Amino acid sequence: GDSVTQMEGPVTLSEEAFLTINCTYTATGYPSLFWYVQYPGEGLQLLLKATKADDKGSNKGFEATYRKETTSFHLEKGSVQVSDSAVYFCALSDPTSGTYKYIFGTGTRLKVLA
Amino acid sequence: EAGVAQSPRYKIIEKRQSVAFWCNPISGHATLYWYQQILGQGPKLLIQFQNNGVVDDSQLPKDRFSAERLKGVDSTLKIQPAKLEDSAVYLCASSASSGPTYEQYFGPGTRLTVT
């Protein structure tokens, strides 16, 4: 079945450091890919998405490129801030499921130190 | 625009007791989802409604879990009887329709502890 694998956390960085959180997927069809963020005490929020190969999603300085050849969707940010501290979830939605069901990764906790 | 509302935010019960969670989606959203998020894991879809009909409940433990969406608006998720392994955060989400074009908006969740 479909699955999403994320790098394990926690990831601890200093402010202004470069961030990469790895995400790879397995899917039957050609899924859409998402990054969600969960700030402390809040619900999940969509950060960015890409719906086809080579698409780049971007938002709030974060970027991720849909790489079909490596089945990856790694999240990057050039300069993290303390306010980026949160849990990040990679997810896919496979149209072959018929219901576009979302499959989430286990999440990666990011802690940014001032 | 009001977000997805859930209540209660926290609930502690003993095993074999019953519990119910309530969700009010964003107004006009046709699709409603219930997810279970166990500590250290990603959300897992339990049930998906399109208006007031169920479109996916393949991962819902139907011997103890039930859900309904009255009049295609609010929804209730019930567990009866609860087991220790049901301890988790229960997330409700809604979207204008199903499909990757439509963003899922999540509520804050209900944290359930079964003792």
Short mmCIF file of C-alpha atoms in Angstrom, two decimals:
data_model
loop_
_atom_site.label_atom_id
_atom_site.label_comp_id
_atom_site.label_asym_id
_atom_site.label_seq_id
_atom_site.Cartn_x
_atom_site.Cartn_y
_atom_site.Cartn_z
CA GLY A 1 0.00 0.00 0.00
CA ASP A 2 0.89 3.67 -0.13
CA SER A 3 3.32 4.97 2.46
CA VAL A 4 5.37 8.02 3.45
CA THR A 5 8.75 7.87 5.17
CA GLN A 6 10.24 10.88 6.93
CA MET A 7 13.57 11.39 8.61
CA GLU A 8 13.36 10.92 12.34
CA GLY A 9 13.66 13.87 14.65
CA PRO A 10 14.14 15.84 16.60
CA VAL A 11 16.14 18.15 14.41
CA THR A 12 17.86 20.91 16.36
CA LEU A 13 19.29 23.91 14.52
CA SER A 14 20.59 27.34 15.33
CA GLU A 15 18.74 30.36 14.00
CA GLU A 16 19.62 31.17 10.36
CA ALA A 17 20.82 27.62 9.66
CA PHE A 18 19.79 25.71 6.53
CA LEU A 19 17.03 23.16 6.98
CA THR A 20 16.39 19.93 5.11
CA ILE A 21 13.77 17.39 6.18
CA ASN A 22 13.77 14.30 4.00
CA CYS A 23 10.57 12.67 2.77
CA THR A 24 10.19 9.72 0.41
CA TYR A 25 7.00 7.99 -0.66
CA THR A 26 5.58 4.82 -2.16
CA ALA A 27 2.38 5.06 -4.17
CA THR A 28 0.40 3.06 -6.69
CA GLY A 29 -0.45 6.00 -8.92
CA TYR A 30 0.76 9.55 -9.31
CA PRO A 31 0.03 11.19 -5.98
CA SER A 32 -0.14 14.79 -4.90
CA LEU A 33 2.34 15.62 -2.17
CA PHE A 34 2.02 17.91 0.84
CA TRP A 35 3.88 19.32 3.78
CA TYR A 36 1.82 20.16 6.87
CA VAL A 37 3.08 21.96 9.96
CA GLN A 38 1.81 21.65 13.52
CA TYR A 39 2.77 24.43 15.91
CA PRO A 40 2.54 23.72 19.65
CA GLY A 41 -1.05 23.53 20.81
CA GLU A 42 -2.48 24.05 17.34
CA GLY A 43 -3.96 21.93 14.56
CA LEU A 44 -2.17 20.91 11.40
CA GLN A 45 -1.83 23.59 8.73
CA LEU A 46 -1.00 23.13 5.08
CA LEU A 47 2.48 24.54 4.42
CA LEU A 48 2.89 23.73 0.73
CA LYS A 49 1.92 21.21 -1.91
CA ALA A 50 2.83 19.88 -5.36
CA THR A 51 0.47 17.98 -7.61
CA LYS A 52 2.73 16.67 -10.39
CA ALA A 53 6.31 15.72 -11.10
CA ASP A 54 8.87 18.57 -11.08
CA ASP A 55 6.40 20.96 -9.45
CA LYS A 56 7.90 23.09 -6.69
CA GLY A 57 5.72 24.08 -3.77
CA SER A 58 6.74 27.10 -1.72
CA ASN A 59 5.44 29.13 1.20
CA LYS A 60 6.92 31.24 4.02
CA GLY A 61 10.46 30.60 2.73
CA PHE A 62 9.99 26.83 2.66
CA GLU A 63 10.32 24.89 -0.59
CA ALA A 64 9.89 21.31 -1.76
CA THR A 65 10.21 19.81 -5.24
CA TYR A 66 8.26 16.76 -6.41
CA ARG A 67 10.92 14.31 -7.68
CA LYS A 68 9.24 11.37 -9.36
CA GLU A 69 12.52 9.67 -10.27
CA THR A 70 13.60 9.47 -6.64
CA THR A 71 10.05 9.40 -5.19
CA SER A 72 11.00 12.23 -2.86
CA PHE A 73 9.61 15.55 -1.62
CA HIS A 74 12.26 16.99 0.68
CA LEU A 75 11.46 20.17 2.62
CA GLU A 76 14.06 22.95 2.64
CA LYS A 77 14.47 26.43 4.07
CA GLY A 78 17.51 28.59 3.64
CA SER A 79 17.43 30.34 7.02
CA VAL A 80 15.28 29.05 9.86
CA GLN A 81 13.86 31.18 12.65
CA VAL A 82 12.89 30.33 16.21
CA SER A 83 9.26 30.69 15.13
CA ASP A 84 9.70 27.74 12.74
CA SER A 85 9.93 25.37 15.71
CA ALA A 86 7.11 22.88 15.12
CA VAL A 87 6.38 19.36 13.91
CA TYR A 88 6.42 18.89 10.14
CA PHE A 89 4.42 16.15 8.39
CA CYS A 90 4.86 14.94 4.84
CA ALA A 91 1.75 13.48 3.24
CA LEU A 92 0.44 12.12 -0.04
CA SER A 93 -2.95 11.84 -1.67
CA ASP A 94 -3.23 9.07 -4.24
CA PRO A 95 -6.03 9.48 -6.80
CA THR A 96 -6.12 5.73 -7.42
CA SER A 97 -7.61 5.33 -3.94
CA GLY A 98 -10.82 6.77 -5.34
CA THR A 99 -11.31 8.95 -2.28
CA TYR A 100 -7.98 10.85 -2.41
CA LYS A 101 -7.22 9.54 1.05
CA TYR A 102 -4.26 11.25 2.74
CA ILE A 103 -1.37 9.14 4.03
CA PHE A 104 0.85 10.96 6.53
CA GLY A 105 4.42 10.36 7.61
CA THR A 106 5.32 10.11 11.29
CA GLY A 107 6.36 13.74 11.55
CA THR A 108 9.69 15.44 12.22
CA ARG A 109 10.06 17.76 15.18
CA LEU A 110 12.17 20.86 14.49
CA LYS A 111 13.63 22.93 17.29
CA VAL A 112 15.37 26.18 16.42
CA LEU A 113 17.60 27.77 19.03
CA ALA A 114 18.22 31.52 19.25
CA GLU B 1 -13.83 32.73 8.63
CA ALA B 2 -14.22 30.44 11.62
CA GLY B 3 -12.05 27.32 11.61
CA VAL B 4 -12.87 23.75 12.43
CA ALA B 5 -14.16 23.49 15.99
CA GLN B 6 -13.75 20.43 18.19
CA SER B 7 -14.80 19.60 21.72
CA PRO B 8 -13.81 18.63 24.24
CA ARG B 9 -10.11 19.47 23.99
CA TYR B 10 -9.13 16.90 26.59
CA LYS B 11 -10.80 13.80 27.99
CA ILE B 12 -9.67 11.21 30.51
CA ILE B 13 -11.71 8.02 30.90
CA GLU B 14 -11.24 4.53 32.25
CA LYS B 15 -11.08 1.53 29.96
CA ARG B 16 -14.45 0.06 29.02
CA GLN B 17 -16.12 3.45 29.40
CA SER B 18 -17.62 5.28 26.43
CA VAL B 19 -16.69 8.70 25.04
CA ALA B 20 -17.91 11.02 22.28
CA PHE B 21 -16.17 13.76 20.37
CA TRP B 22 -17.86 16.55 18.46
CA CYS B 23 -16.72 18.40 15.35
CA ASN B 24 -18.14 21.46 13.61
CA PRO B 25 -16.51 21.92 10.18
CA ILE B 26 -15.99 25.12 8.27
CA SER B 27 -19.29 26.36 6.91
CA GLY B 28 -20.05 25.02 3.46
CA HIS B 29 -17.43 22.28 3.51
CA ALA B 30 -18.83 19.10 2.03
CA THR B 31 -16.09 16.72 3.11
CA LEU B 32 -15.32 15.88 6.72
CA TYR B 33 -12.57 13.63 8.05
CA TRP B 34 -11.77 12.05 11.41
CA TYR B 35 -8.16 11.08 12.05
CA GLN B 36 -6.48 9.28 14.93
CA GLN B 37 -2.99 10.48 15.85
CA ILE B 38 -1.14 8.23 18.28
CA LEU B 39 1.84 9.80 20.03
CA GLY B 40 4.88 9.75 17.76
CA GLN B 41 2.90 8.83 14.66
CA GLY B 42 1.25 10.69 11.83
CA PRO B 43 -2.52 11.10 11.58
CA LYS B 44 -4.38 8.02 10.37
CA LEU B 45 -7.72 8.42 8.60
CA LEU B 46 -10.58 6.74 10.45
CA ILE B 47 -13.55 7.88 8.40
CA GLN B 48 -14.36 10.30 5.59
CA PHE B 49 -17.79 11.79 4.91
CA GLN B 50 -18.98 13.46 1.75
CA ASN B 51 -21.97 15.52 2.88
CA ASN B 52 -23.74 13.05 5.18
CA GLY B 53 -22.60 9.88 3.40
CA VAL B 54 -19.59 7.73 4.30
CA VAL B 55 -17.05 7.38 1.48
CA ASP B 56 -14.24 5.63 3.38
CA ASP B 57 -14.36 3.89 6.74
CA SER B 58 -11.92 1.11 5.93
CA GLN B 59 -9.69 1.87 8.94
CA LEU B 60 -12.45 2.45 11.48
CA PRO B 61 -12.60 -0.30 14.16
CA LYS B 62 -16.33 -0.78 13.72
CA ASP B 63 -16.74 -3.07 16.71
CA ARG B 64 -16.11 -0.12 19.02
CA PHE B 65 -16.00 3.08 16.97
CA SER B 66 -18.93 4.78 15.31
CA ALA B 67 -19.40 8.13 13.62
CA GLU B 68 -22.21 10.09 12.13
CA ARG B 69 -22.64 13.35 10.35
CA LEU B 70 -26.10 14.72 10.85
CA LYS B 71 -27.56 16.82 8.04
CA GLY B 72 -24.13 16.97 6.43
CA VAL B 73 -22.79 19.49 8.93
CA ASP B 74 -21.66 18.57 12.47
CA SER B 75 -20.18 15.19 13.20
CA THR B 76 -19.79 12.98 16.26
CA LEU B 77 -17.23 10.21 16.78
CA LYS B 78 -17.96 7.68 19.53
CA ILE B 79 -15.89 4.98 21.17
CA GLN B 80 -17.64 2.27 23.17
CA PRO B 81 -16.04 0.57 25.00
CA ALA B 82 -12.66 2.30 25.11
CA LYS B 83 -9.39 0.38 25.29
CA LEU B 84 -6.00 1.55 26.51
CA GLU B 85 -4.70 1.62 22.93
CA ASP B 86 -7.33 4.22 22.00
CA SER B 87 -5.29 6.86 23.84
CA ALA B 88 -4.51 9.38 21.09
CA VAL B 89 -5.39 12.78 19.68
CA TYR B 90 -8.52 12.69 17.53
CA LEU B 91 -8.40 15.24 14.75
CA CYS B 92 -11.29 16.49 12.69
CA ALA B 93 -10.68 18.12 9.32
CA SER B 94 -12.86 19.51 6.57
CA SER B 95 -12.48 20.53 2.95
CA ALA B 96 -14.73 22.10 0.35
CA SER B 97 -14.72 18.79 -1.52
CA SER B 98 -12.49 15.75 -1.87
CA GLY B 99 -9.33 15.75 -3.95
CA PRO B 100 -5.86 17.32 -3.76
CA THR B 101 -7.09 20.63 -5.15
CA TYR B 102 -9.05 21.17 -1.97
CA GLU B 103 -7.06 21.97 1.18
CA GLN B 104 -7.92 20.08 4.34
CA TYR B 105 -8.38 22.36 7.34
CA PHE B 106 -7.73 20.76 10.71
CA GLY B 107 -9.22 21.44 14.09
CA PRO B 108 -7.11 21.58 17.28
CA GLY B 109 -7.92 17.98 18.18
CA THR B 110 -9.22 16.16 21.25
CA ARG B 111 -6.60 14.47 23.39
CA LEU B 112 -8.01 11.23 24.83
CA THR B 113 -6.33 9.39 27.68
CA VAL B 114 -7.68 5.95 28.59
CA THR B 115 -6.53 4.65 31.99
#
